């Protein structure tokens, strides 16, 4: 074999090797690019899914917060309305002390209080302005003494009486504010039903 032939074969083999290396490099490069593209798409999908979850979680949080605030506002409005009713009731009770029915109301409170205490001597505390009405209310009830409190005494604010037995050891508060407070839970449910059509709880 001549030298020229050997050189030609070497050149041909070299060219084939170069072509193979180039082809392998192109294939590897294409594979790398494809893997990179797939990874990028997967990452984009992951980010998209995570973003969608975050957006949905944020949307739900905003809706829940809005619902909570709406419920709180509605609840406050209802309690404000109920509170207004009780304020009006207290004003009407305070006006009742100047009515002709007031001695009869006091008599009912005295008799009811006496049943809760005992039949022994009873002291009836009343406002100084209510002394006459309290004495009228106590007529015919045995072992009863009416004692007016000093003017502006805070024990009785708008009307009613306080009953004392056994030298003050037993006390029964039959004042209007206390009676209203005692009945408040029951009345709150009833008032809420009237104002708002409440369910089992009334509000």
mmCIF file with all atom_site columns, C-alpha atoms in Angstrom:
data_model
loop_
_atom_site.group_PDB
_atom_site.id
_atom_site.type_symbol
_atom_site.label_atom_id
_atom_site.label_alt_id
_atom_site.label_comp_id
_atom_site.label_asym_id
_atom_site.label_entity_id
_atom_site.label_seq_id
_atom_site.pdbx_PDB_ins_code
_atom_site.Cartn_x
_atom_site.Cartn_y
_atom_site.Cartn_z
_atom_site.occupancy
_atom_site.B_iso_or_equiv
_atom_site.pdbx_formal_charge
_atom_site.auth_seq_id
_atom_site.auth_comp_id
_atom_site.auth_asym_id
_atom_site.auth_atom_id
_atom_site.pdbx_PDB_model_num
ATOM 1   C CA . UNK A 1 1   ? 0.000    0.000  0.000   1.00 0.00 ? 1   UNK A CA 1
ATOM 2   C CA . UNK A 1 2   ? 1.412    3.311  -1.012  1.00 0.00 ? 2   UNK A CA 1
ATOM 3   C CA . UNK A 1 3   ? 1.934    6.186  1.328   1.00 0.00 ? 3   UNK A CA 1
ATOM 4   C CA . UNK A 1 4   ? -0.654   8.254  -0.505  1.00 0.00 ? 4   UNK A CA 1
ATOM 5   C CA . UNK A 1 5   ? -3.317   5.579  0.039   1.00 0.00 ? 5   UNK A CA 1
ATOM 6   C CA . UNK A 1 6   ? -2.489   5.351  3.755   1.00 0.00 ? 6   UNK A CA 1
ATOM 7   C CA . UNK A 1 7   ? -2.704   9.139  4.099   1.00 0.00 ? 7   UNK A CA 1
ATOM 8   C CA . UNK A 1 8   ? -6.035   9.148  2.249   1.00 0.00 ? 8   UNK A CA 1
ATOM 9   C CA . UNK A 1 9   ? -7.442   6.425  4.518   1.00 0.00 ? 9   UNK A CA 1
ATOM 10  C CA . UNK A 1 10  ? -6.269   8.276  7.603   1.00 0.00 ? 10  UNK A CA 1
ATOM 11  C CA . UNK A 1 11  ? -7.859   11.455 6.323   1.00 0.00 ? 11  UNK A CA 1
ATOM 12  C CA . UNK A 1 12  ? -11.123  9.639  5.576   1.00 0.00 ? 12  UNK A CA 1
ATOM 13  C CA . UNK A 1 13  ? -11.111  8.035  9.014   1.00 0.00 ? 13  UNK A CA 1
ATOM 14  C CA . UNK A 1 14  ? -10.346  11.392 10.560  1.00 0.00 ? 14  UNK A CA 1
ATOM 15  C CA . UNK A 1 15  ? -13.210  13.032 8.705   1.00 0.00 ? 15  UNK A CA 1
ATOM 16  C CA . UNK A 1 16  ? -15.586  10.218 9.817   1.00 0.00 ? 16  UNK A CA 1
ATOM 17  C CA . UNK A 1 17  ? -14.405  10.563 13.420  1.00 0.00 ? 17  UNK A CA 1
ATOM 18  C CA . UNK A 1 18  ? -14.850  14.312 13.298  1.00 0.00 ? 18  UNK A CA 1
ATOM 19  C CA . UNK A 1 19  ? -18.345  13.857 11.806  1.00 0.00 ? 19  UNK A CA 1
ATOM 20  C CA . UNK A 1 20  ? -19.205  11.274 14.465  1.00 0.00 ? 20  UNK A CA 1
ATOM 21  C CA . UNK A 1 21  ? -17.891  13.495 17.265  1.00 0.00 ? 21  UNK A CA 1
ATOM 22  C CA . UNK A 1 22  ? -19.774  16.460 15.856  1.00 0.00 ? 22  UNK A CA 1
ATOM 23  C CA . UNK A 1 23  ? -22.946  14.386 15.508  1.00 0.00 ? 23  UNK A CA 1
ATOM 24  C CA . UNK A 1 24  ? -22.591  13.018 19.050  1.00 0.00 ? 24  UNK A CA 1
ATOM 25  C CA . UNK A 1 25  ? -22.016  16.526 20.327  1.00 0.00 ? 25  UNK A CA 1
ATOM 26  C CA . UNK A 1 26  ? -25.075  17.823 18.492  1.00 0.00 ? 26  UNK A CA 1
ATOM 27  C CA . UNK A 1 27  ? -27.198  14.935 19.797  1.00 0.00 ? 27  UNK A CA 1
ATOM 28  C CA . UNK A 1 28  ? -25.920  15.447 23.346  1.00 0.00 ? 28  UNK A CA 1
ATOM 29  C CA . UNK A 1 29  ? -26.487  19.186 23.046  1.00 0.00 ? 29  UNK A CA 1
ATOM 30  C CA . UNK A 1 30  ? -30.006  18.598 21.743  1.00 0.00 ? 30  UNK A CA 1
ATOM 31  C CA . UNK A 1 31  ? -30.636  16.167 24.596  1.00 0.00 ? 31  UNK A CA 1
ATOM 32  C CA . UNK A 1 32  ? -29.371  18.686 27.114  1.00 0.00 ? 32  UNK A CA 1
ATOM 33  C CA . UNK A 1 33  ? -31.564  21.395 25.602  1.00 0.00 ? 33  UNK A CA 1
ATOM 34  C CA . UNK A 1 34  ? -34.609  19.087 25.634  1.00 0.00 ? 34  UNK A CA 1
ATOM 35  C CA . UNK A 1 35  ? -34.035  18.100 29.248  1.00 0.00 ? 35  UNK A CA 1
ATOM 36  C CA . UNK A 1 36  ? -33.579  21.750 30.137  1.00 0.00 ? 36  UNK A CA 1
ATOM 37  C CA . UNK A 1 37  ? -36.809  22.608 28.278  1.00 0.00 ? 37  UNK A CA 1
ATOM 38  C CA . UNK A 1 38  ? -38.702  19.833 30.121  1.00 0.00 ? 38  UNK A CA 1
ATOM 39  C CA . UNK A 1 39  ? -37.283  20.911 33.459  1.00 0.00 ? 39  UNK A CA 1
ATOM 40  C CA . UNK A 1 40  ? -38.232  24.517 32.697  1.00 0.00 ? 40  UNK A CA 1
ATOM 41  C CA . UNK A 1 41  ? -41.778  23.479 31.750  1.00 0.00 ? 41  UNK A CA 1
ATOM 42  C CA . UNK A 1 42  ? -42.086  21.316 34.867  1.00 0.00 ? 42  UNK A CA 1
ATOM 43  C CA . UNK A 1 43  ? -40.802  24.158 37.024  1.00 0.00 ? 43  UNK A CA 1
ATOM 44  C CA . UNK A 1 44  ? -43.171  26.592 35.325  1.00 0.00 ? 44  UNK A CA 1
ATOM 45  C CA . UNK A 1 45  ? -46.077  24.171 35.888  1.00 0.00 ? 45  UNK A CA 1
ATOM 46  C CA . UNK A 1 46  ? -45.041  23.771 39.522  1.00 0.00 ? 46  UNK A CA 1
ATOM 47  C CA . UNK A 1 47  ? -44.804  27.534 40.014  1.00 0.00 ? 47  UNK A CA 1
ATOM 48  C CA . UNK A 1 48  ? -48.132  27.965 38.240  1.00 0.00 ? 48  UNK A CA 1
ATOM 49  C CA . UNK A 1 49  ? -49.803  25.350 40.465  1.00 0.00 ? 49  UNK A CA 1
ATOM 50  C CA . UNK A 1 50  ? -48.279  26.808 43.614  1.00 0.00 ? 50  UNK A CA 1
ATOM 51  C CA . UNK A 1 51  ? -49.307  30.300 42.553  1.00 0.00 ? 51  UNK A CA 1
ATOM 52  C CA . UNK A 1 52  ? -52.833  29.108 41.820  1.00 0.00 ? 52  UNK A CA 1
ATOM 53  C CA . UNK A 1 53  ? -52.987  27.417 45.244  1.00 0.00 ? 53  UNK A CA 1
ATOM 54  C CA . UNK A 1 54  ? -51.696  30.575 46.908  1.00 0.00 ? 54  UNK A CA 1
ATOM 55  C CA . UNK A 1 55  ? -54.197  32.711 44.992  1.00 0.00 ? 55  UNK A CA 1
ATOM 56  C CA . UNK A 1 56  ? -57.035  30.333 45.920  1.00 0.00 ? 56  UNK A CA 1
ATOM 57  C CA . UNK A 1 57  ? -55.934  30.272 49.563  1.00 0.00 ? 57  UNK A CA 1
ATOM 58  C CA . UNK A 1 58  ? -55.734  34.064 49.542  1.00 0.00 ? 58  UNK A CA 1
ATOM 59  C CA . UNK A 1 59  ? -59.172  34.309 47.915  1.00 0.00 ? 59  UNK A CA 1
ATOM 60  C CA . UNK A 1 60  ? -60.682  31.970 50.512  1.00 0.00 ? 60  UNK A CA 1
ATOM 61  C CA . UNK A 1 61  ? -58.987  33.888 53.320  1.00 0.00 ? 61  UNK A CA 1
ATOM 62  C CA . UNK A 1 62  ? -60.345  37.193 52.002  1.00 0.00 ? 62  UNK A CA 1
ATOM 63  C CA . UNK A 1 63  ? -63.847  35.736 51.621  1.00 0.00 ? 63  UNK A CA 1
ATOM 64  C CA . UNK A 1 64  ? -63.763  34.204 55.109  1.00 0.00 ? 64  UNK A CA 1
ATOM 65  C CA . UNK A 1 65  ? -62.529  37.474 56.598  1.00 0.00 ? 65  UNK A CA 1
ATOM 66  C CA . UNK A 1 66  ? -65.240  39.395 54.762  1.00 0.00 ? 66  UNK A CA 1
ATOM 67  C CA . UNK A 1 67  ? -67.872  36.917 55.938  1.00 0.00 ? 67  UNK A CA 1
ATOM 68  C CA . UNK A 1 68  ? -66.581  37.154 59.515  1.00 0.00 ? 68  UNK A CA 1
ATOM 69  C CA . UNK A 1 69  ? -66.641  40.954 59.399  1.00 0.00 ? 69  UNK A CA 1
ATOM 70  C CA . UNK A 1 70  ? -70.142  40.941 57.908  1.00 0.00 ? 70  UNK A CA 1
ATOM 71  C CA . UNK A 1 71  ? -71.380  38.587 60.632  1.00 0.00 ? 71  UNK A CA 1
ATOM 72  C CA . UNK A 1 72  ? -69.699  40.705 63.311  1.00 0.00 ? 72  UNK A CA 1
ATOM 73  C CA . UNK A 1 73  ? -71.273  43.867 61.894  1.00 0.00 ? 73  UNK A CA 1
ATOM 74  C CA . UNK A 1 74  ? -74.684  42.212 61.755  1.00 0.00 ? 74  UNK A CA 1
ATOM 75  C CA . UNK A 1 75  ? -74.286  40.894 65.315  1.00 0.00 ? 75  UNK A CA 1
ATOM 76  C CA . UNK A 1 76  ? -73.238  44.339 66.557  1.00 0.00 ? 76  UNK A CA 1
ATOM 77  C CA . UNK A 1 77  ? -76.177  45.968 64.782  1.00 0.00 ? 77  UNK A CA 1
ATOM 78  C CA . UNK A 1 78  ? -78.533  43.471 66.401  1.00 0.00 ? 78  UNK A CA 1
ATOM 79  C CA . UNK A 1 79  ? -77.072  44.002 69.868  1.00 0.00 ? 79  UNK A CA 1
ATOM 80  C CA . UNK A 1 80  ? -77.208  47.774 69.335  1.00 0.00 ? 80  UNK A CA 1
ATOM 81  C CA . UNK A 1 81  ? -80.869  47.431 68.401  1.00 0.00 ? 81  UNK A CA 1
ATOM 82  C CA . UNK A 1 82  ? -81.597  45.239 71.414  1.00 0.00 ? 82  UNK A CA 1
ATOM 83  C CA . UNK A 1 83  ? -79.669  47.634 73.661  1.00 0.00 ? 83  UNK A CA 1
ATOM 84  C CA . UNK A 1 84  ? -81.751  50.508 72.318  1.00 0.00 ? 84  UNK A CA 1
ATOM 85  C CA . UNK A 1 85  ? -84.944  48.624 73.178  1.00 0.00 ? 85  UNK A CA 1
ATOM 86  C CA . UNK A 1 86  ? -83.742  48.112 76.751  1.00 0.00 ? 86  UNK A CA 1
ATOM 87  C CA . UNK A 1 87  ? -82.765  51.785 77.015  1.00 0.00 ? 87  UNK A CA 1
ATOM 88  C CA . UNK A 1 88  ? -86.272  52.740 75.926  1.00 0.00 ? 88  UNK A CA 1
ATOM 89  C CA . UNK A 1 89  ? -87.729  50.249 78.417  1.00 0.00 ? 89  UNK A CA 1
ATOM 90  C CA . UNK A 1 90  ? -85.656  51.769 81.215  1.00 0.00 ? 90  UNK A CA 1
ATOM 91  C CA . UNK A 1 91  ? -86.831  55.257 80.258  1.00 0.00 ? 91  UNK A CA 1
ATOM 92  C CA . UNK A 1 92  ? -90.444  54.092 80.302  1.00 0.00 ? 92  UNK A CA 1
ATOM 93  C CA . UNK A 1 93  ? -89.924  52.455 83.697  1.00 0.00 ? 93  UNK A CA 1
ATOM 94  C CA . UNK A 1 94  ? -88.500  55.707 85.058  1.00 0.00 ? 94  UNK A CA 1
ATOM 95  C CA . UNK A 1 95  ? -91.592  57.526 83.809  1.00 0.00 ? 95  UNK A CA 1
ATOM 96  C CA . UNK A 1 96  ? -93.841  54.962 85.472  1.00 0.00 ? 96  UNK A CA 1
ATOM 97  C CA . UNK A 1 97  ? -92.932  56.235 88.954  1.00 0.00 ? 97  UNK A CA 1
ATOM 98  C CA . UNK A 1 98  ? -95.073  59.307 88.365  1.00 0.00 ? 98  UNK A CA 1
ATOM 99  C CA . UNK A 1 99  ? -98.091  57.347 87.170  1.00 0.00 ? 99  UNK A CA 1
ATOM 100 C CA . UNK A 1 100 ? -101.164 56.435 89.229  1.00 0.00 ? 100 UNK A CA 1
ATOM 101 C CA . UNK A 1 101 ? -100.315 52.755 88.709  1.00 0.00 ? 101 UNK A CA 1
ATOM 102 C CA . UNK A 1 102 ? -96.999  53.051 90.550  1.00 0.00 ? 102 UNK A CA 1
ATOM 103 C CA . UNK A 1 103 ? -98.277  52.171 94.083  1.00 0.00 ? 103 UNK A CA 1
ATOM 104 C CA . UNK A 1 104 ? -99.883  49.011 92.682  1.00 0.00 ? 104 UNK A CA 1
ATOM 105 C CA . UNK A 1 105 ? -96.606  48.053 90.990  1.00 0.00 ? 105 UNK A CA 1
ATOM 106 C CA . UNK A 1 106 ? -94.720  48.602 94.253  1.00 0.00 ? 106 UNK A CA 1
ATOM 107 C CA . UNK A 1 107 ? -97.261  46.495 96.134  1.00 0.00 ? 107 UNK A CA 1
ATOM 108 C CA . UNK A 1 108 ? -96.725  43.643 93.677  1.00 0.00 ? 108 UNK A CA 1
ATOM 109 C CA . UNK A 1 109 ? -92.943  43.927 94.120  1.00 0.00 ? 109 UNK A CA 1
ATOM 110 C CA . UNK A 1 110 ? -93.274  43.980 97.929  1.00 0.00 ? 110 UNK A CA 1
ATOM 111 C CA . UNK A 1 111 ? -95.544  40.922 98.039  1.00 0.00 ? 111 UNK A CA 1
ATOM 112 C CA . UNK A 1 112 ? -93.352  39.028 95.603  1.00 0.00 ? 112 UNK A CA 1
ATOM 113 C CA . UNK A 1 113 ? -90.233  39.893 97.604  1.00 0.00 ? 113 UNK A CA 1
ATOM 114 C CA . UNK A 1 114 ? -91.891  38.885 100.865 1.00 0.00 ? 114 UNK A CA 1
ATOM 115 C CA . UNK A 1 115 ? -92.583  35.412 99.452  1.00 0.00 ? 115 UNK A CA 1
ATOM 116 C CA . UNK A 1 116 ? -88.873  35.048 98.672  1.00 0.00 ? 116 UNK A CA 1
ATOM 117 C CA . UNK A 1 117 ? -87.769  36.134 102.144 1.00 0.00 ? 117 UNK A CA 1
ATOM 118 C CA . UNK A 1 118 ? -90.072  35.193 105.062 1.00 0.00 ? 118 UNK A CA 1
ATOM 119 C CA . UNK A 1 119 ? -93.055  36.421 107.095 1.00 0.00 ? 119 UNK A CA 1
ATOM 120 C CA . UNK A 1 120 ? -90.999  38.194 109.764 1.00 0.00 ? 120 UNK A CA 1
ATOM 121 C CA . UNK A 1 121 ? -90.508  41.931 110.147 1.00 0.00 ? 121 UNK A CA 1
ATOM 122 C CA . UNK A 1 122 ? -89.669  43.575 106.855 1.00 0.00 ? 122 UNK A CA 1
ATOM 123 C CA . UNK A 1 123 ? -88.053  46.922 106.093 1.00 0.00 ? 123 UNK A CA 1
ATOM 124 C CA . UNK A 1 124 ? -88.880  48.467 102.749 1.00 0.00 ? 124 UNK A CA 1
ATOM 125 C CA . UNK A 1 125 ? -86.284  50.856 101.391 1.00 0.00 ? 125 UNK A CA 1
ATOM 126 C CA . UNK A 1 126 ? -87.496  53.313 98.775  1.00 0.00 ? 126 UNK A CA 1
ATOM 127 C CA . UNK A 1 127 ? -86.459  56.593 97.208  1.00 0.00 ? 127 UNK A CA 1
ATOM 128 C CA . UNK A 1 128 ? -87.421  59.663 99.192  1.00 0.00 ? 128 UNK A CA 1
ATOM 129 C CA . UNK A 1 129 ? -89.655  60.727 96.294  1.00 0.00 ? 129 UNK A CA 1
ATOM 130 C CA . UNK A 1 130 ? -91.438  57.359 96.424  1.00 0.00 ? 130 UNK A CA 1
ATOM 131 C CA . UNK A 1 131 ? -92.219  57.298 100.156 1.00 0.00 ? 131 UNK A CA 1
ATOM 132 C CA . UNK A 1 132 ? -95.903  58.134 99.759  1.00 0.00 ? 132 UNK A CA 1
ATOM 133 C CA . UNK A 1 133 ? -96.368  55.552 96.984  1.00 0.00 ? 133 UNK A CA 1
ATOM 134 C CA . UNK A 1 134 ? -94.475  52.915 99.003  1.00 0.00 ? 134 UNK A CA 1
ATOM 135 C CA . UNK A 1 135 ? -96.561  53.542 102.125 1.00 0.00 ? 135 UNK A CA 1
ATOM 136 C CA . UNK A 1 136 ? -99.725  53.244 100.053 1.00 0.00 ? 136 UNK A CA 1
ATOM 137 C CA . UNK A 1 137 ? -98.405  50.019 98.545  1.00 0.00 ? 137 UNK A CA 1
ATOM 138 C CA . UNK A 1 138 ? -97.586  48.578 101.990 1.00 0.00 ? 138 UNK A CA 1
ATOM 139 C CA . UNK A 1 139 ? -101.039 49.234 103.506 1.00 0.00 ? 139 UNK A CA 1
ATOM 140 C CA . UNK A 1 140 ? -102.500 46.068 105.013 1.00 0.00 ? 140 UNK A CA 1
ATOM 141 C CA . UNK A 1 141 ? -99.228  44.109 104.838 1.00 0.00 ? 141 UNK A CA 1
ATOM 142 C CA . UNK A 1 142 ? -98.197  43.085 108.360 1.00 0.00 ? 142 UNK A CA 1
ATOM 143 C CA . UNK A 1 143 ? -94.760  43.595 109.946 1.00 0.00 ? 143 UNK A CA 1
ATOM 144 C CA . UNK A 1 144 ? -93.675  46.115 107.333 1.00 0.00 ? 144 UNK A CA 1
ATOM 145 C CA . UNK A 1 145 ? -91.805  49.370 107.857 1.00 0.00 ? 145 UNK A CA 1
ATOM 146 C CA . UNK A 1 146 ? -91.216  51.830 105.023 1.00 0.00 ? 146 UNK A CA 1
ATOM 147 C CA . UNK A 1 147 ? -87.918  53.694 105.241 1.00 0.00 ? 147 UNK A CA 1
ATOM 148 C CA . UNK A 1 148 ? -87.011  56.313 102.613 1.00 0.00 ? 148 UNK A CA 1
ATOM 149 C CA . UNK A 1 149 ? -83.403  56.620 101.549 1.00 0.00 ? 149 UNK A CA 1
ATOM 150 C CA . UNK A 1 150 ? -81.633  59.977 101.516 1.00 0.00 ? 150 UNK A CA 1
ATOM 151 C CA . UNK A 1 151 ? -82.169  61.928 98.331  1.00 0.00 ? 151 UNK A CA 1
ATOM 152 C CA . UNK A 1 152 ? -79.734  61.044 95.530  1.00 0.00 ? 152 UNK A CA 1
ATOM 153 C CA . UNK A 1 153 ? -78.860  57.755 97.270  1.00 0.00 ? 153 UNK A CA 1
ATOM 154 C CA . UNK A 1 154 ? -77.597  55.501 94.438  1.00 0.00 ? 154 UNK A CA 1
ATOM 155 C CA . UNK A 1 155 ? -79.117  52.288 95.870  1.00 0.00 ? 155 UNK A CA 1
ATOM 156 C CA . UNK A 1 156 ? -82.383  52.891 94.019  1.00 0.00 ? 156 UNK A CA 1
ATOM 157 C CA . UNK A 1 157 ? -81.850  54.725 90.774  1.00 0.00 ? 157 UNK A CA 1
ATOM 158 C CA . UNK A 1 158 ? -85.145  54.880 88.884  1.00 0.00 ? 158 UNK A CA 1
ATOM 159 C CA . UNK A 1 159 ? -87.768  53.139 91.003  1.00 0.00 ? 159 UNK A CA 1
ATOM 160 C CA . UNK A 1 160 ? -88.787  50.011 92.852  1.00 0.00 ? 160 UNK A CA 1
ATOM 161 C CA . UNK A 1 161 ? -87.920  48.923 96.386  1.00 0.00 ? 161 UNK A CA 1
ATOM 162 C CA . UNK A 1 162 ? -85.332  46.953 98.346  1.00 0.00 ? 162 UNK A CA 1
ATOM 163 C CA . UNK A 1 163 ? -86.621  44.597 101.038 1.00 0.00 ? 163 UNK A CA 1
ATOM 164 C CA . UNK A 1 164 ? -84.579  43.890 104.166 1.00 0.00 ? 164 UNK A CA 1
ATOM 165 C CA . UNK A 1 165 ? -85.322  41.112 106.669 1.00 0.00 ? 165 UNK A CA 1
ATOM 166 C CA . UNK A 1 166 ? -83.631  39.865 109.830 1.00 0.00 ? 166 UNK A CA 1
ATOM 167 C CA . UNK A 1 167 ? -82.088  43.247 110.580 1.00 0.00 ? 167 UNK A CA 1
ATOM 168 C CA . UNK A 1 168 ? -80.693  43.538 107.076 1.00 0.00 ? 168 UNK A CA 1
ATOM 169 C CA . UNK A 1 169 ? -79.098  40.073 106.962 1.00 0.00 ? 169 UNK A CA 1
ATOM 170 C CA . UNK A 1 170 ? -81.434  39.090 104.125 1.00 0.00 ? 170 UNK A CA 1
ATOM 171 C CA . UNK A 1 171 ? -81.853  41.426 101.168 1.00 0.00 ? 171 UNK A CA 1
ATOM 172 C CA . UNK A 1 172 ? -84.182  41.260 98.193  1.00 0.00 ? 172 UNK A CA 1
ATOM 173 C CA . UNK A 1 173 ? -83.574  43.798 95.435  1.00 0.00 ? 173 UNK A CA 1
ATOM 174 C CA . UNK A 1 174 ? -86.841  44.641 93.688  1.00 0.00 ? 174 UNK A CA 1
ATOM 175 C CA . UNK A 1 175 ? -85.621  47.808 91.975  1.00 0.00 ? 175 UNK A CA 1
ATOM 176 C CA . UNK A 1 176 ? -86.499  48.389 88.344  1.00 0.00 ? 176 UNK A CA 1
ATOM 177 C CA . UNK A 1 177 ? -82.912  48.107 86.991  1.00 0.00 ? 177 UNK A CA 1
ATOM 178 C CA . UNK A 1 178 ? -82.300  44.846 88.882  1.00 0.00 ? 178 UNK A CA 1
ATOM 179 C CA . UNK A 1 179 ? -85.611  43.376 87.737  1.00 0.00 ? 179 UNK A CA 1
ATOM 180 C CA . UNK A 1 180 ? -84.825  44.373 84.172  1.00 0.00 ? 180 UNK A CA 1
ATOM 181 C CA . UNK A 1 181 ? -81.350  42.855 84.447  1.00 0.00 ? 181 UNK A CA 1
ATOM 182 C CA . UNK A 1 182 ? -82.746  39.592 85.883  1.00 0.00 ? 182 UNK A CA 1
ATOM 183 C CA . UNK A 1 183 ? -85.141  39.329 82.964  1.00 0.00 ? 183 UNK A CA 1
ATOM 184 C CA . UNK A 1 184 ? -82.613  40.477 80.357  1.00 0.00 ? 184 UNK A CA 1
ATOM 185 C CA . UNK A 1 185 ? -81.605  37.047 78.987  1.00 0.00 ? 185 UNK A CA 1
ATOM 186 C CA . UNK A 1 186 ? -85.198  35.969 78.513  1.00 0.00 ? 186 UNK A CA 1
ATOM 187 C CA . UNK A 1 187 ? -86.198  39.360 77.163  1.00 0.00 ? 187 UNK A CA 1
ATOM 188 C CA . UNK A 1 188 ? -83.151  39.532 74.883  1.00 0.00 ? 188 UNK A CA 1
ATOM 189 C CA . UNK A 1 189 ? -84.249  36.363 73.120  1.00 0.00 ? 189 UNK A CA 1
ATOM 190 C CA . UNK A 1 190 ? -87.811  37.612 72.826  1.00 0.00 ? 190 UNK A CA 1
ATOM 191 C CA . UNK A 1 191 ? -86.771  41.092 71.634  1.00 0.00 ? 191 UNK A CA 1
ATOM 192 C CA . UNK A 1 192 ? -84.414  39.557 69.066  1.00 0.00 ? 192 UNK A CA 1
ATOM 193 C CA . UNK A 1 193 ? -87.194  37.322 67.762  1.00 0.00 ? 193 UNK A CA 1
ATOM 194 C CA . UNK A 1 194 ? -89.513  40.328 67.437  1.00 0.00 ? 194 UNK A CA 1
ATOM 195 C CA . UNK A 1 195 ? -86.893  42.554 65.785  1.00 0.00 ? 195 UNK A CA 1
ATOM 196 C CA . UNK A 1 196 ? -85.013  40.036 63.634  1.00 0.00 ? 196 UNK A CA 1
ATOM 197 C CA . UNK A 1 197 ? -86.996  36.805 63.574  1.00 0.00 ? 197 UNK A CA 1
ATOM 198 C CA . UNK A 1 198 ? -84.265  34.908 65.432  1.00 0.00 ? 198 UNK A CA 1
ATOM 199 C CA . UNK A 1 199 ? -84.157  31.125 65.583  1.00 0.00 ? 199 UNK A CA 1
ATOM 200 C CA . UNK A 1 200 ? -83.769  28.881 68.594  1.00 0.00 ? 200 UNK A CA 1
ATOM 201 C CA . UNK A 1 201 ? -81.206  31.180 70.205  1.00 0.00 ? 201 UNK A CA 1
ATOM 202 C CA . UNK A 1 202 ? -83.146  34.335 69.430  1.00 0.00 ? 202 UNK A CA 1
ATOM 203 C CA . UNK A 1 203 ? -80.027  35.929 67.929  1.00 0.00 ? 203 UNK A CA 1
#
